[in-house]
mmCIF file of N, CA and C in Angstrom:
data_model
loop_
_atom_site.group_PDB
_atom_site.id
_atom_site.type_symbol
_atom_site.label_atom_id
_atom_site.label_comp_id
_atom_site.label_asym_id
_atom_site.label_seq_id
_atom_site.Cartn_x
_atom_site.Cartn_y
_atom_site.Cartn_z
ATOM 1 N N MET V 1 41.763 -74.362 2.001
ATOM 2 C CA MET V 1 40.911 -75.053 1.666
ATOM 3 C C MET V 1 39.986 -73.627 2.699
ATOM 4 N N GLU V 2 40.629 -72.951 3.005
ATOM 5 C CA GLU V 2 39.415 -71.740 3.800
ATOM 6 C C GLU V 2 39.256 -70.791 2.514
ATOM 7 N N SER V 3 40.220 -71.087 1.440
ATOM 8 C CA SER V 3 40.100 -70.174 0.363
ATOM 9 C C SER V 3 38.011 -70.824 -0.774
ATOM 10 N N ARG V 4 38.229 -71.726 -0.703
ATOM 11 C CA ARG V 4 37.063 -72.787 -0.773
ATOM 12 C C ARG V 4 35.590 -72.347 0.023
ATOM 13 N N SER V 5 35.999 -72.468 1.299
ATOM 14 C CA SER V 5 34.507 -72.143 2.029
ATOM 15 C C SER V 5 34.024 -70.616 1.858
ATOM 16 N N ARG V 6 35.467 -69.698 1.492
ATOM 17 C CA ARG V 6 34.566 -68.282 1.272
ATOM 18 C C ARG V 6 34.327 -68.656 -0.485
ATOM 19 N N THR V 7 34.280 -68.819 -0.697
ATOM 20 C CA THR V 7 33.783 -68.711 -2.289
ATOM 21 C C THR V 7 32.769 -69.609 -2.135
ATOM 22 N N HIS V 8 32.522 -70.900 -1.273
ATOM 23 C CA HIS V 8 31.334 -71.070 -1.630
ATOM 24 C C HIS V 8 30.270 -70.068 -0.791
ATOM 25 N N SER V 9 30.617 -70.119 0.693
ATOM 26 C CA SER V 9 29.496 -69.330 1.261
ATOM 27 C C SER V 9 29.148 -67.847 -0.213
ATOM 28 N N GLY V 10 29.856 -67.335 -0.514
ATOM 29 C CA GLY V 10 29.787 -66.135 -1.614
ATOM 30 C C GLY V 10 28.680 -66.866 -2.688
ATOM 31 N N ASN V 11 28.784 -68.325 -2.756
ATOM 32 C CA ASN V 11 27.381 -68.515 -4.195
ATOM 33 C C ASN V 11 26.460 -68.811 -3.407
ATOM 34 N N LYS V 12 26.193 -68.747 -2.178
ATOM 35 C CA LYS V 12 25.080 -68.713 -1.101
ATOM 36 C C LYS V 12 24.241 -67.510 -1.438
ATOM 37 N N ARG V 13 24.966 -66.514 -1.273
ATOM 38 C CA ARG V 13 24.744 -65.167 -1.209
ATOM 39 C C ARG V 13 24.272 -64.401 -2.294
ATOM 40 N N HIS V 14 24.827 -64.905 -3.099
ATOM 41 C CA HIS V 14 24.587 -64.904 -4.791
ATOM 42 C C HIS V 14 23.194 -65.728 -5.220
ATOM 43 N N ALA V 15 22.859 -66.808 -4.731
ATOM 44 C CA ALA V 15 21.787 -67.373 -5.079
ATOM 45 C C ALA V 15 19.917 -66.650 -4.309
ATOM 46 N N LYS V 16 20.730 -66.817 -2.975
ATOM 47 C CA LYS V 16 19.661 -65.704 -2.607
ATOM 48 C C LYS V 16 18.988 -64.790 -2.949
ATOM 49 N N ARG V 17 20.483 -63.547 -3.742
ATOM 50 C CA ARG V 17 19.699 -63.081 -4.379
ATOM 51 C C ARG V 17 19.059 -62.775 -5.632
ATOM 52 N N LYS V 18 19.152 -64.148 -6.321
ATOM 53 C CA LYS V 18 18.558 -64.930 -7.523
ATOM 54 C C LYS V 18 17.247 -65.478 -6.800
ATOM 55 N N ARG V 19 16.985 -65.960 -6.057
ATOM 56 C CA ARG V 19 16.188 -66.360 -5.184
ATOM 57 C C ARG V 19 15.199 -65.467 -5.105
ATOM 58 N N LYS V 20 15.238 -64.449 -4.413
ATOM 59 C CA LYS V 20 14.643 -63.027 -3.962
ATOM 60 C C LYS V 20 14.164 -62.484 -5.349
ATOM 61 N N THR V 21 15.119 -62.107 -6.179
ATOM 62 C CA THR V 21 14.358 -61.906 -7.799
ATOM 63 C C THR V 21 13.591 -62.346 -8.085
ATOM 64 N N ARG V 22 13.755 -63.675 -8.206
ATOM 65 C CA ARG V 22 12.427 -64.416 -8.751
ATOM 66 C C ARG V 22 11.514 -64.779 -8.246
ATOM 67 N N ILE V 23 11.084 -64.474 -7.128
ATOM 68 C CA ILE V 23 9.945 -64.035 -5.966
ATOM 69 C C ILE V 23 9.475 -63.402 -6.577
ATOM 70 N N GLY V 24 9.859 -62.101 -6.526
ATOM 71 C CA GLY V 24 9.519 -60.765 -6.924
ATOM 72 C C GLY V 24 8.701 -60.627 -8.522
ATOM 73 N N LYS V 25 9.270 -61.839 -9.586
ATOM 74 C CA LYS V 25 9.689 -62.362 -10.793
ATOM 75 C C LYS V 25 7.593 -62.660 -10.437
ATOM 76 N N LEU V 26 7.354 -63.355 -9.487
ATOM 77 C CA LEU V 26 6.171 -64.387 -9.586
ATOM 78 C C LEU V 26 5.275 -63.724 -8.651
ATOM 79 N N HIS V 27 5.660 -62.417 -7.602
ATOM 80 C CA HIS V 27 4.727 -61.670 -6.796
ATOM 81 C C HIS V 27 3.933 -60.783 -7.798
ATOM 82 N N LYS V 28 5.143 -59.774 -9.263
ATOM 83 C CA LYS V 28 4.263 -59.286 -10.008
ATOM 84 C C LYS V 28 4.001 -59.472 -11.256
ATOM 85 N N SER V 29 3.760 -60.802 -11.343
ATOM 86 C CA SER V 29 2.807 -61.530 -12.146
ATOM 87 C C SER V 29 1.209 -61.732 -11.502
ATOM 88 N N TYR V 30 1.585 -62.263 -10.171
ATOM 89 C CA TYR V 30 0.048 -62.740 -9.594
ATOM 90 C C TYR V 30 -0.248 -60.912 -9.498
ATOM 91 N N ASP V 31 0.341 -60.496 -9.274
ATOM 92 C CA ASP V 31 -0.584 -58.773 -9.262
ATOM 93 C C ASP V 31 -1.159 -58.201 -10.242
ATOM 94 N N GLU V 32 -0.563 -58.550 -11.072
ATOM 95 C CA GLU V 32 -1.072 -58.419 -12.318
ATOM 96 C C GLU V 32 -2.486 -59.181 -13.037
ATOM 97 N N TYR V 33 -2.000 -60.516 -12.319
ATOM 98 C CA TYR V 33 -3.275 -60.675 -12.757
ATOM 99 C C TYR V 33 -4.533 -60.659 -11.925
ATOM 100 N N LEU V 34 -4.182 -60.511 -10.647
ATOM 101 C CA LEU V 34 -4.711 -60.394 -9.327
ATOM 102 C C LEU V 34 -5.923 -58.948 -9.827
ATOM 103 N N LEU V 35 -4.916 -57.852 -10.476
ATOM 104 C CA LEU V 35 -5.737 -56.312 -10.810
ATOM 105 C C LEU V 35 -6.811 -57.017 -12.141
ATOM 106 N N GLU V 36 -6.783 -58.030 -13.116
ATOM 107 C CA GLU V 36 -7.015 -58.446 -14.340
ATOM 108 C C GLU V 36 -8.095 -59.076 -13.544
ATOM 109 N N LEU V 37 -8.030 -60.347 -12.783
ATOM 110 C CA LEU V 37 -9.448 -60.650 -12.027
ATOM 111 C C LEU V 37 -10.001 -60.054 -11.161
ATOM 112 N N ILE V 38 -9.810 -58.799 -10.821
ATOM 113 C CA ILE V 38 -10.607 -57.541 -10.069
ATOM 114 C C ILE V 38 -11.550 -57.006 -10.940
ATOM 115 N N GLU V 39 -10.828 -56.659 -12.499
ATOM 116 C CA GLU V 39 -11.979 -56.128 -12.833
ATOM 117 C C GLU V 39 -12.506 -56.654 -13.767
ATOM 118 N N VAL V 40 -12.690 -57.793 -14.255
ATOM 119 C CA VAL V 40 -13.411 -58.569 -14.812
ATOM 120 C C VAL V 40 -14.555 -59.142 -13.808
ATOM 121 N N THR V 41 -14.127 -59.605 -12.223
ATOM 122 C CA THR V 41 -15.517 -59.553 -11.756
ATOM 123 C C THR V 41 -16.093 -58.458 -11.249
ATOM 124 N N GLN V 42 -15.293 -57.231 -11.094
ATOM 125 C CA GLN V 42 -15.945 -56.093 -10.901
ATOM 126 C C GLN V 42 -17.137 -56.010 -12.509
ATOM 127 N N GLU V 43 -16.681 -55.815 -13.475
ATOM 128 C CA GLU V 43 -17.970 -56.167 -14.733
ATOM 129 C C GLU V 43 -19.240 -57.102 -14.624
ATOM 130 N N LYS V 44 -18.559 -58.306 -13.639
ATOM 131 C CA LYS V 44 -19.502 -59.401 -13.963
ATOM 132 C C LYS V 44 -20.772 -58.596 -13.089
ATOM 133 N N TRP V 45 -19.985 -58.311 -11.277
ATOM 134 C CA TRP V 45 -21.167 -58.091 -10.540
ATOM 135 C C TRP V 45 -22.058 -56.903 -10.871
ATOM 136 N N GLN V 46 -21.280 -55.601 -12.074
ATOM 137 C CA GLN V 46 -22.117 -54.710 -12.646
ATOM 138 C C GLN V 46 -23.116 -55.654 -13.491
ATOM 139 N N LYS V 47 -23.350 -56.087 -14.060
ATOM 140 C CA LYS V 47 -24.138 -56.545 -14.946
ATOM 141 C C LYS V 47 -24.993 -57.579 -14.309
ATOM 142 N N GLU V 48 -24.697 -58.543 -13.206
ATOM 143 C CA GLU V 48 -25.410 -59.489 -12.858
ATOM 144 C C GLU V 48 -26.749 -57.914 -11.907
ATOM 145 N N ARG V 49 -26.022 -56.869 -10.921
ATOM 146 C CA ARG V 49 -27.160 -55.852 -10.628
ATOM 147 C C ARG V 49 -27.505 -55.441 -11.684
ATOM 148 N N GLU V 50 -27.203 -54.565 -12.888
ATOM 149 C CA GLU V 50 -28.270 -54.274 -13.877
ATOM 150 C C GLU V 50 -29.014 -55.227 -13.786
ATOM 151 N N LEU V 51 -28.775 -56.901 -14.649
ATOM 152 C CA LEU V 51 -29.887 -57.291 -14.696
ATOM 153 C C LEU V 51 -31.103 -57.842 -13.351
ATOM 154 N N LEU V 52 -30.699 -57.777 -12.687
ATOM 155 C CA LEU V 52 -31.875 -57.279 -11.046
ATOM 156 C C LEU V 52 -32.706 -56.960 -11.196
ATOM 157 N N ASP V 53 -32.267 -55.529 -11.033
ATOM 158 C CA ASP V 53 -32.540 -53.956 -11.632
ATOM 159 C C ASP V 53 -33.258 -53.737 -12.615
ATOM 160 N N ARG V 54 -33.096 -54.697 -13.512
ATOM 161 C CA ARG V 54 -34.268 -54.772 -14.977
ATOM 162 C C ARG V 54 -35.281 -55.648 -14.742
ATOM 163 N N SER V 55 -35.237 -56.380 -13.660
ATOM 164 C CA SER V 55 -36.297 -57.987 -14.012
ATOM 165 C C SER V 55 -37.263 -57.215 -13.677
ATOM 166 N N PHE V 56 -38.668 -58.016 -13.824
ATOM 167 C CA PHE V 56 -39.856 -57.386 -13.631
ATOM 168 C C PHE V 56 -40.171 -58.649 -11.759
ATOM 169 N N GLY V 57 -40.227 -59.243 -11.768
ATOM 170 C CA GLY V 57 -40.454 -60.242 -11.006
ATOM 171 C C GLY V 57 -38.565 -60.408 -9.963
ATOM 172 N N TYR V 58 -39.352 -60.934 -8.787
ATOM 173 C CA TYR V 58 -38.273 -61.144 -7.948
ATOM 174 C C TYR V 58 -37.625 -62.779 -8.033
ATOM 175 N N ASP V 59 -36.713 -63.231 -7.556
ATOM 176 C CA ASP V 59 -36.233 -63.506 -8.711
ATOM 177 C C ASP V 59 -34.710 -64.065 -7.269
ATOM 178 N N PRO V 60 -34.983 -65.007 -6.101
ATOM 179 C CA PRO V 60 -34.001 -65.503 -5.768
ATOM 180 C C PRO V 60 -32.285 -65.577 -5.748
ATOM 181 N N ARG V 61 -32.412 -66.526 -6.660
ATOM 182 C CA ARG V 61 -30.774 -66.926 -8.091
ATOM 183 C C ARG V 61 -30.819 -65.961 -7.754
ATOM 184 N N LEU V 62 -31.126 -64.902 -8.507
ATOM 185 C CA LEU V 62 -30.551 -63.751 -9.317
ATOM 186 C C LEU V 62 -29.431 -63.012 -8.369
ATOM 187 N N GLU V 63 -30.961 -63.060 -6.959
ATOM 188 C CA GLU V 63 -30.253 -61.926 -5.538
ATOM 189 C C GLU V 63 -28.919 -63.187 -5.612
ATOM 190 N N PHE V 64 -28.741 -63.750 -5.115
ATOM 191 C CA PHE V 64 -28.202 -64.825 -5.074
ATOM 192 C C PHE V 64 -26.764 -64.763 -5.227
ATOM 193 N N GLU V 65 -27.050 -64.998 -6.894
ATOM 194 C CA GLU V 65 -25.947 -64.514 -7.633
ATOM 195 C C GLU V 65 -25.509 -63.077 -7.875
ATOM 196 N N VAL V 66 -25.861 -61.989 -7.611
ATOM 197 C CA VAL V 66 -25.276 -60.694 -7.751
ATOM 198 C C VAL V 66 -24.889 -60.863 -5.838
ATOM 199 N N LYS V 67 -24.727 -61.545 -4.978
ATOM 200 C CA LYS V 67 -24.721 -61.118 -3.706
ATOM 201 C C LYS V 67 -23.272 -62.126 -3.811
ATOM 202 N N LYS V 68 -22.839 -62.829 -4.512
ATOM 203 C CA LYS V 68 -21.705 -63.729 -4.866
ATOM 204 C C LYS V 68 -20.424 -63.010 -5.364
ATOM 205 N N ALA V 69 -21.329 -62.633 -6.399
ATOM 206 C CA ALA V 69 -20.532 -61.538 -7.286
ATOM 207 C C ALA V 69 -20.095 -60.214 -6.628
ATOM 208 N N GLU V 70 -20.734 -59.871 -5.705
ATOM 209 C CA GLU V 70 -20.313 -59.252 -5.019
ATOM 210 C C GLU V 70 -19.002 -59.241 -3.940
ATOM 211 N N MET V 71 -19.491 -60.183 -3.021
ATOM 212 C CA MET V 71 -18.784 -61.036 -2.078
ATOM 213 C C MET V 71 -17.003 -61.501 -2.665
ATOM 214 N N LYS V 72 -17.438 -61.784 -3.876
ATOM 215 C CA LYS V 72 -15.946 -62.241 -4.734
ATOM 216 C C LYS V 72 -15.386 -61.165 -5.231
ATOM 217 N N TYR V 73 -15.687 -59.593 -5.121
ATOM 218 C CA TYR V 73 -15.314 -58.567 -6.055
ATOM 219 C C TYR V 73 -14.574 -57.889 -4.671
ATOM 220 N N PHE V 74 -15.523 -57.883 -3.572
ATOM 221 C CA PHE V 74 -14.537 -57.455 -2.533
ATOM 222 C C PHE V 74 -13.377 -57.932 -1.549
ATOM 223 N N TYR V 75 -13.529 -59.430 -1.516
ATOM 224 C CA TYR V 75 -12.524 -60.472 -1.713
ATOM 225 C C TYR V 75 -10.950 -59.827 -2.447
ATOM 226 N N LEU V 76 -11.188 -59.784 -3.287
ATOM 227 C CA LEU V 76 -10.511 -59.784 -4.393
ATOM 228 C C LEU V 76 -9.936 -58.013 -3.845
ATOM 229 N N PHE V 77 -10.741 -57.461 -4.391
ATOM 230 C CA PHE V 77 -10.197 -56.213 -3.403
ATOM 231 C C PHE V 77 -9.709 -55.908 -2.623
ATOM 232 N N LYS V 78 -9.695 -56.491 -1.068
ATOM 233 C CA LYS V 78 -9.649 -56.723 0.127
ATOM 234 C C LYS V 78 -8.303 -56.933 -0.538
ATOM 235 N N GLU V 79 -7.383 -58.334 -0.747
ATOM 236 C CA GLU V 79 -6.747 -58.985 -0.724
ATOM 237 C C GLU V 79 -5.777 -57.681 -1.858
ATOM 238 N N ALA V 80 -6.280 -57.071 -2.492
ATOM 239 C CA ALA V 80 -5.211 -56.144 -3.423
ATOM 240 C C ALA V 80 -4.711 -55.182 -2.549
ATOM 241 N N ARG V 81 -5.636 -54.551 -1.895
ATOM 242 C CA ARG V 81 -5.203 -53.685 -0.663
ATOM 243 C C ARG V 81 -4.407 -54.102 0.204
ATOM 244 N N TYR V 82 -4.876 -55.456 0.752
ATOM 245 C CA TYR V 82 -3.839 -55.950 1.706
ATOM 246 C C TYR V 82 -2.102 -56.144 1.364
ATOM 247 N N ARG V 83 -2.024 -56.584 -0.114
ATOM 248 C CA ARG V 83 -0.747 -57.136 -0.912
ATOM 249 C C ARG V 83 -0.187 -55.311 -1.280
ATOM 250 N N GLN V 84 -0.643 -54.156 -0.858
ATOM 251 C CA GLN V 84 -0.526 -53.211 -1.348
ATOM 252 C C GLN V 84 -0.523 -52.308 -3.070
ATOM 253 N N ILE V 85 -1.762 -53.260 -3.976
ATOM 254 C CA ILE V 85 -1.774 -53.182 -5.391
ATOM 255 C C ILE V 85 -2.568 -52.032 -5.423
ATOM 256 N N SER V 86 -1.857 -51.514 -6.588
ATOM 257 C CA SER V 86 -2.901 -50.190 -6.328
ATOM 258 C C SER V 86 -2.619 -50.281 -8.254
ATOM 259 N N GLY V 87 -4.092 -49.578 -9.004
ATOM 260 C CA GLY V 87 -4.598 -50.365 -10.884
ATOM 261 C C GLY V 87 -3.917 -49.582 -11.141
ATOM 262 N N ARG V 88 -3.403 -47.891 -10.682
ATOM 263 C CA ARG V 88 -3.379 -46.126 -10.804
ATOM 264 C C ARG V 88 -1.521 -46.523 -11.102
ATOM 265 N N LYS V 89 -1.765 -46.120 -12.780
ATOM 266 C CA LYS V 89 -0.071 -45.861 -12.529
ATOM 267 C C LYS V 89 0.850 -44.668 -12.144
#
């Protein structure tokens, strides 16, 4: 009976290791997705800002869209910094 309990506890340790690597893969794929999302959001923010700069009249909706895009970008940027993700390789 003792040998069974030892192998059973050994399987638990092995299962925990597998789970950690699986979670690591999920984190890695989410990190890659986050970097792509940051890039897309930054491009959108720059386009909105350029459109605001080129417009002749004052449009509060356009200004709101620029602020919204800026806030999204900086939120994602802070999330990446919190997760210690770098776009550089």
